[in-house]
Amino acid sequence: MDRTERFYKIEHLIRSRGCVSFAELIEALEVSPATLKRDLAYLRERLDAPIEYDAGENGYRFGQQWRGGKHELPGVWFNEAELHALLTMQQMLAGLDEQGVVGRHLQPMFDKITGMLGVDAAEAEELRRRVKLIGTARRRMASDSFETVGSAVVKRRRLQIRYRKKTGAGGVSEREVSPQRLVHHRHAWYLDAFCHRSQGLRRFALDGIEAATLLDAEAQALALDELEAELDRGYGIFAGGTPREAELLFSPEAAAWVSREEWHPAQKSEFLPDGRWRLQLPYVDDTELLMDLLRHAGQVEVVAPAALREAYAQRLRQAVAGL
């Protein structure tokens, strides 16, 4: 039984029995008297547990103001390994939540987790620094828009948004949408929503939402299966349109690494006798696929379709011409 589990055991024993002697706690926890004394002191001083010693009954009980079961230790039944995993998750969350939009609401919980581990603020910071996430080309967005959009997704409410499109003719438009889900892809956030103006599912980049207003009207609910069939069949973040299938051949050198990657959930792949790796995957728009292919320039051949092969060759020619 680790330290955190002992804290909850002490809490449970006092709550269930009303008053528990030092000897009974020693027997139940199977620890030394010195360890039990340290645990009781920590519960009182760091976790604000109202544990008192009752000389008349020769045992420990909750203070008068807490009798009746109102006091609770922070958190739930986590052991130390799980608490360390949660602190790691805090760092991962910080990597996705650069502006602290979500993190500031969760910080009180993580402060309690730090207390349950029995470390001070400096030690907790040292633990967090042992996990590092490296990200590049992050796209910033207004934090108030993220919170409004997130609330709309959770509450299933419609949104009125002012959206600046980044592709095509661009421009700003006003739309009423029914949010369906939030998507995080390559250091950017997107909203999948039913657009009532165009009467179809659309994917909006959150950094393109210049203003968002939560409406009273309920969002039009769509089944997740329908959402996935419409928006998840392409490659990367690009959705909508008729899927095509790309066939790619990676050199044996590149195959050692690329064969371990998932480029698309519906991909098909195999090693060829000469060590090359054949990858077949669906895509709708070739923009993001071409970007990834260029990372492997010289080590990948686009076999099909012809249009993708020519677009890739054109990108390579442009790159050479720019040297």
JSON list of C-alpha atoms in Angstrom, two decimals, residues 157-272:
[
{"chain": "A", "resi": 157, "resn": "ARG", "atom": "CA", "xyz": [-26.06, 24.74, -28.50]},
{"chain": "A", "resi": 158, "resn": "ARG", "atom": "CA", "xyz": [-25.89, 26.63, -31.79]},
{"chain": "A", "resi": 159, "resn": "LEU", "atom": "CA", "xyz": [-23.26, 29.26, -32.53]},
{"chain": "A", "resi": 160, "resn": "GLN", "atom": "CA", "xyz": [-23.25, 32.46, -34.53]},
{"chain": "A", "resi": 161, "resn": "ILE", "atom": "CA", "xyz": [-19.76, 32.90, -35.93]},
{"chain": "A", "resi": 162, "resn": "ARG", "atom": "CA", "xyz": [-17.91, 35.43, -38.04]},
{"chain": "A", "resi": 163, "resn": "TYR", "atom": "CA", "xyz": [-15.49, 33.35, -40.10]},
{"chain": "A", "resi": 164, "resn": "ARG", "atom": "CA", "xyz": [-12.58, 34.36, -42.29]},
{"chain": "A", "resi": 165, "resn": "LYS", "atom": "CA", "xyz": [-11.86, 31.74, -44.91]},
{"chain": "A", "resi": 166, "resn": "LYS", "atom": "CA", "xyz": [-8.20, 31.16, -45.72]},
{"chain": "A", "resi": 167, "resn": "THR", "atom": "CA", "xyz": [-8.53, 29.36, -49.05]},
{"chain": "A", "resi": 168, "resn": "GLY", "atom": "CA", "xyz": [-10.06, 30.25, -52.38]},
{"chain": "A", "resi": 169, "resn": "ALA", "atom": "CA", "xyz": [-11.43, 33.77, -52.59]},
{"chain": "A", "resi": 170, "resn": "GLY", "atom": "CA", "xyz": [-11.18, 34.18, -48.82]},
{"chain": "A", "resi": 171, "resn": "GLY", "atom": "CA", "xyz": [-13.38, 36.85, -47.27]},
{"chain": "A", "resi": 172, "resn": "VAL", "atom": "CA", "xyz": [-15.48, 37.05, -44.11]},
{"chain": "A", "resi": 173, "resn": "SER", "atom": "CA", "xyz": [-18.91, 35.49, -43.69]},
{"chain": "A", "resi": 174, "resn": "GLU", "atom": "CA", "xyz": [-21.52, 35.27, -40.96]},
{"chain": "A", "resi": 175, "resn": "ARG", "atom": "CA", "xyz": [-22.82, 31.78, -40.25]},
{"chain": "A", "resi": 176, "resn": "GLU", "atom": "CA", "xyz": [-25.09, 29.97, -37.84]},
{"chain": "A", "resi": 177, "resn": "VAL", "atom": "CA", "xyz": [-23.74, 26.53, -37.09]},
{"chain": "A", "resi": 178, "resn": "SER", "atom": "CA", "xyz": [-24.56, 23.48, -34.98]},
{"chain": "A", "resi": 179, "resn": "PRO", "atom": "CA", "xyz": [-21.25, 22.35, -33.41]},
{"chain": "A", "resi": 180, "resn": "GLN", "atom": "CA", "xyz": [-20.57, 18.62, -33.49]},
{"chain": "A", "resi": 181, "resn": "ARG", "atom": "CA", "xyz": [-16.98, 18.13, -32.26]},
{"chain": "A", "resi": 182, "resn": "LEU", "atom": "CA", "xyz": [-13.59, 19.77, -31.73]},
{"chain": "A", "resi": 183, "resn": "VAL", "atom": "CA", "xyz": [-10.62, 18.43, -33.70]},
{"chain": "A", "resi": 184, "resn": "HIS", "atom": "CA", "xyz": [-6.92, 19.00, -32.96]},
{"chain": "A", "resi": 185, "resn": "HIS", "atom": "CA", "xyz": [-4.55, 18.46, -35.88]},
{"chain": "A", "resi": 186, "resn": "ARG", "atom": "CA", "xyz": [-0.91, 19.48, -36.20]},
{"chain": "A", "resi": 187, "resn": "HIS", "atom": "CA", "xyz": [-0.91, 22.19, -33.55]},
{"chain": "A", "resi": 188, "resn": "ALA", "atom": "CA", "xyz": [-4.20, 23.74, -34.69]},
{"chain": "A", "resi": 189, "resn": "TRP", "atom": "CA", "xyz": [-7.83, 23.41, -33.57]},
{"chain": "A", "resi": 190, "resn": "TYR", "atom": "CA", "xyz": [-10.85, 22.94, -35.82]},
{"chain": "A", "resi": 191, "resn": "LEU", "atom": "CA", "xyz": [-14.61, 22.82, -35.33]},
{"chain": "A", "resi": 192, "resn": "ASP", "atom": "CA", "xyz": [-16.71, 20.27, -37.17]},
{"chain": "A", "resi": 193, "resn": "ALA", "atom": "CA", "xyz": [-20.20, 21.70, -37.47]},
{"chain": "A", "resi": 194, "resn": "PHE", "atom": "CA", "xyz": [-23.40, 21.61, -39.48]},
{"chain": "A", "resi": 195, "resn": "CYS", "atom": "CA", "xyz": [-23.62, 24.94, -41.33]},
{"chain": "A", "resi": 196, "resn": "HIS", "atom": "CA", "xyz": [-27.24, 26.09, -41.59]},
{"chain": "A", "resi": 197, "resn": "ARG", "atom": "CA", "xyz": [-26.41, 28.52, -44.39]},
{"chain": "A", "resi": 198, "resn": "SER", "atom": "CA", "xyz": [-24.94, 25.90, -46.71]},
{"chain": "A", "resi": 199, "resn": "GLN", "atom": "CA", "xyz": [-27.00, 23.03, -45.25]},
{"chain": "A", "resi": 200, "resn": "GLY", "atom": "CA", "xyz": [-24.03, 20.72, -44.88]},
{"chain": "A", "resi": 201, "resn": "LEU", "atom": "CA", "xyz": [-21.17, 19.61, -42.67]},
{"chain": "A", "resi": 202, "resn": "ARG", "atom": "CA", "xyz": [-18.17, 21.91, -42.67]},
{"chain": "A", "resi": 203, "resn": "ARG", "atom": "CA", "xyz": [-14.81, 22.08, -40.90]},
{"chain": "A", "resi": 204, "resn": "PHE", "atom": "CA", "xyz": [-13.83, 25.51, -39.54]},
{"chain": "A", "resi": 205, "resn": "ALA", "atom": "CA", "xyz": [-10.33, 26.47, -38.39]},
{"chain": "A", "resi": 206, "resn": "LEU", "atom": "CA", "xyz": [-10.68, 28.04, -34.95]},
{"chain": "A", "resi": 207, "resn": "ASP", "atom": "CA", "xyz": [-8.04, 30.66, -35.71]},
{"chain": "A", "resi": 208, "resn": "GLY", "atom": "CA", "xyz": [-10.32, 31.76, -38.57]},
{"chain": "A", "resi": 209, "resn": "ILE", "atom": "CA", "xyz": [-13.25, 32.41, -36.20]},
{"chain": "A", "resi": 210, "resn": "GLU", "atom": "CA", "xyz": [-13.07, 36.13, -35.48]},
{"chain": "A", "resi": 211, "resn": "ALA", "atom": "CA", "xyz": [-16.16, 36.17, -33.22]},
{"chain": "A", "resi": 212, "resn": "ALA", "atom": "CA", "xyz": [-18.42, 33.52, -31.71]},
{"chain": "A", "resi": 213, "resn": "THR", "atom": "CA", "xyz": [-21.74, 33.97, -29.91]},
{"chain": "A", "resi": 214, "resn": "LEU", "atom": "CA", "xyz": [-23.52, 31.18, -28.05]},
{"chain": "A", "resi": 215, "resn": "LEU", "atom": "CA", "xyz": [-27.19, 31.01, -29.08]},
{"chain": "A", "resi": 216, "resn": "ASP", "atom": "CA", "xyz": [-30.18, 29.71, -27.11]},
{"chain": "A", "resi": 217, "resn": "ALA", "atom": "CA", "xyz": [-31.27, 27.34, -29.88]},
{"chain": "A", "resi": 218, "resn": "GLU", "atom": "CA", "xyz": [-30.34, 23.68, -29.57]},
{"chain": "A", "resi": 219, "resn": "ALA", "atom": "CA", "xyz": [-27.77, 22.39, -32.02]},
{"chain": "A", "resi": 220, "resn": "GLN", "atom": "CA", "xyz": [-28.93, 20.07, -34.76]},
{"chain": "A", "resi": 221, "resn": "ALA", "atom": "CA", "xyz": [-27.65, 16.68, -33.64]},
{"chain": "A", "resi": 222, "resn": "LEU", "atom": "CA", "xyz": [-25.94, 14.37, -36.12]},
{"chain": "A", "resi": 223, "resn": "ALA", "atom": "CA", "xyz": [-24.81, 10.80, -35.55]},
{"chain": "A", "resi": 224, "resn": "LEU", "atom": "CA", "xyz": [-21.06, 10.40, -35.12]},
{"chain": "A", "resi": 225, "resn": "ASP", "atom": "CA", "xyz": [-21.07, 7.71, -37.80]},
{"chain": "A", "resi": 226, "resn": "GLU", "atom": "CA", "xyz": [-22.46, 10.25, -40.28]},
{"chain": "A", "resi": 227, "resn": "LEU", "atom": "CA", "xyz": [-19.89, 12.82, -39.16]},
{"chain": "A", "resi": 228, "resn": "GLU", "atom": "CA", "xyz": [-16.99, 10.41, -39.57]},
{"chain": "A", "resi": 229, "resn": "ALA", "atom": "CA", "xyz": [-18.19, 9.17, -42.95]},
{"chain": "A", "resi": 230, "resn": "GLU", "atom": "CA", "xyz": [-18.36, 12.72, -44.29]},
{"chain": "A", "resi": 231, "resn": "LEU", "atom": "CA", "xyz": [-15.33, 14.39, -42.72]},
{"chain": "A", "resi": 232, "resn": "ASP", "atom": "CA", "xyz": [-12.84, 11.64, -41.88]},
{"chain": "A", "resi": 233, "resn": "ARG", "atom": "CA", "xyz": [-12.49, 9.93, -45.23]},
{"chain": "A", "resi": 234, "resn": "GLY", "atom": "CA", "xyz": [-9.90, 12.33, -46.65]},
{"chain": "A", "resi": 235, "resn": "TYR", "atom": "CA", "xyz": [-6.22, 12.69, -45.82]},
{"chain": "A", "resi": 236, "resn": "GLY", "atom": "CA", "xyz": [-5.32, 14.91, -42.88]},
{"chain": "A", "resi": 237, "resn": "ILE", "atom": "CA", "xyz": [-7.57, 17.83, -42.10]},
{"chain": "A", "resi": 238, "resn": "PHE", "atom": "CA", "xyz": [-9.08, 18.29, -45.56]},
{"chain": "A", "resi": 239, "resn": "ALA", "atom": "CA", "xyz": [-12.62, 16.94, -45.80]},
{"chain": "A", "resi": 240, "resn": "GLY", "atom": "CA", "xyz": [-15.50, 16.88, -48.25]},
{"chain": "A", "resi": 241, "resn": "GLY", "atom": "CA", "xyz": [-15.46, 15.81, -51.88]},
{"chain": "A", "resi": 242, "resn": "THR", "atom": "CA", "xyz": [-14.94, 12.51, -53.65]},
{"chain": "A", "resi": 243, "resn": "PRO", "atom": "CA", "xyz": [-12.17, 10.33, -52.20]},
{"chain": "A", "resi": 244, "resn": "ARG", "atom": "CA", "xyz": [-9.39, 9.10, -54.47]},
{"chain": "A", "resi": 245, "resn": "GLU", "atom": "CA", "xyz": [-6.77, 6.47, -53.69]},
{"chain": "A", "resi": 246, "resn": "ALA", "atom": "CA", "xyz": [-3.06, 7.23, -53.70]},
{"chain": "A", "resi": 247, "resn": "GLU", "atom": "CA", "xyz": [-0.49, 4.52, -54.24]},
{"chain": "A", "resi": 248, "resn": "LEU", "atom": "CA", "xyz": [3.00, 5.29, -52.95]},
{"chain": "A", "resi": 249, "resn": "LEU", "atom": "CA", "xyz": [6.26, 3.36, -52.99]},
{"chain": "A", "resi": 250, "resn": "PHE", "atom": "CA", "xyz": [8.88, 4.14, -50.34]},
{"chain": "A", "resi": 251, "resn": "SER", "atom": "CA", "xyz": [12.53, 3.17, -50.63]},
{"chain": "A", "resi": 252, "resn": "PRO", "atom": "CA", "xyz": [13.88, 0.49, -48.27]},
{"chain": "A", "resi": 253, "resn": "GLU", "atom": "CA", "xyz": [15.69, 3.23, -46.28]},
{"chain": "A", "resi": 254, "resn": "ALA", "atom": "CA", "xyz": [12.52, 5.26, -45.77]},
{"chain": "A", "resi": 255, "resn": "ALA", "atom": "CA", "xyz": [10.40, 2.14, -45.24]},
{"chain": "A", "resi": 256, "resn": "ALA", "atom": "CA", "xyz": [12.22, 1.35, -42.00]},
{"chain": "A", "resi": 257, "resn": "TRP", "atom": "CA", "xyz": [10.59, 4.46, -40.49]},
{"chain": "A", "resi": 258, "resn": "VAL", "atom": "CA", "xyz": [7.47, 5.15, -42.53]},
{"chain": "A", "resi": 259, "resn": "SER", "atom": "CA", "xyz": [6.14, 1.61, -42.20]},
{"chain": "A", "resi": 260, "resn": "ARG", "atom": "CA", "xyz": [5.66, 2.29, -38.47]},
{"chain": "A", "resi": 261, "resn": "GLU", "atom": "CA", "xyz": [3.48, 5.35, -39.13]},
{"chain": "A", "resi": 262, "resn": "GLU", "atom": "CA", "xyz": [-0.26, 5.50, -39.67]},
{"chain": "A", "resi": 263, "resn": "TRP", "atom": "CA", "xyz": [-1.01, 7.94, -42.45]},
{"chain": "A", "resi": 264, "resn": "HIS", "atom": "CA", "xyz": [-4.72, 7.12, -42.56]},
{"chain": "A", "resi": 265, "resn": "PRO", "atom": "CA", "xyz": [-6.95, 4.71, -40.57]},
{"chain": "A", "resi": 266, "resn": "ALA", "atom": "CA", "xyz": [-8.09, 3.07, -43.83]},
{"chain": "A", "resi": 267, "resn": "GLN", "atom": "CA", "xyz": [-4.62, 2.66, -45.35]},
{"chain": "A", "resi": 268, "resn": "LYS", "atom": "CA", "xyz": [-3.39, -0.60, -46.88]},
{"chain": "A", "resi": 269, "resn": "SER", "atom": "CA", "xyz": [0.29, -1.42, -46.94]},
{"chain": "A", "resi": 270, "resn": "GLU", "atom": "CA", "xyz": [2.82, -4.18, -47.60]},
{"chain": "A", "resi": 271, "resn": "PHE", "atom": "CA", "xyz": [6.53, -4.78, -47.96]},
{"chain": "A", "resi": 272, "resn": "LEU", "atom": "CA", "xyz": [7.74, -5.77, -51.42]}
]
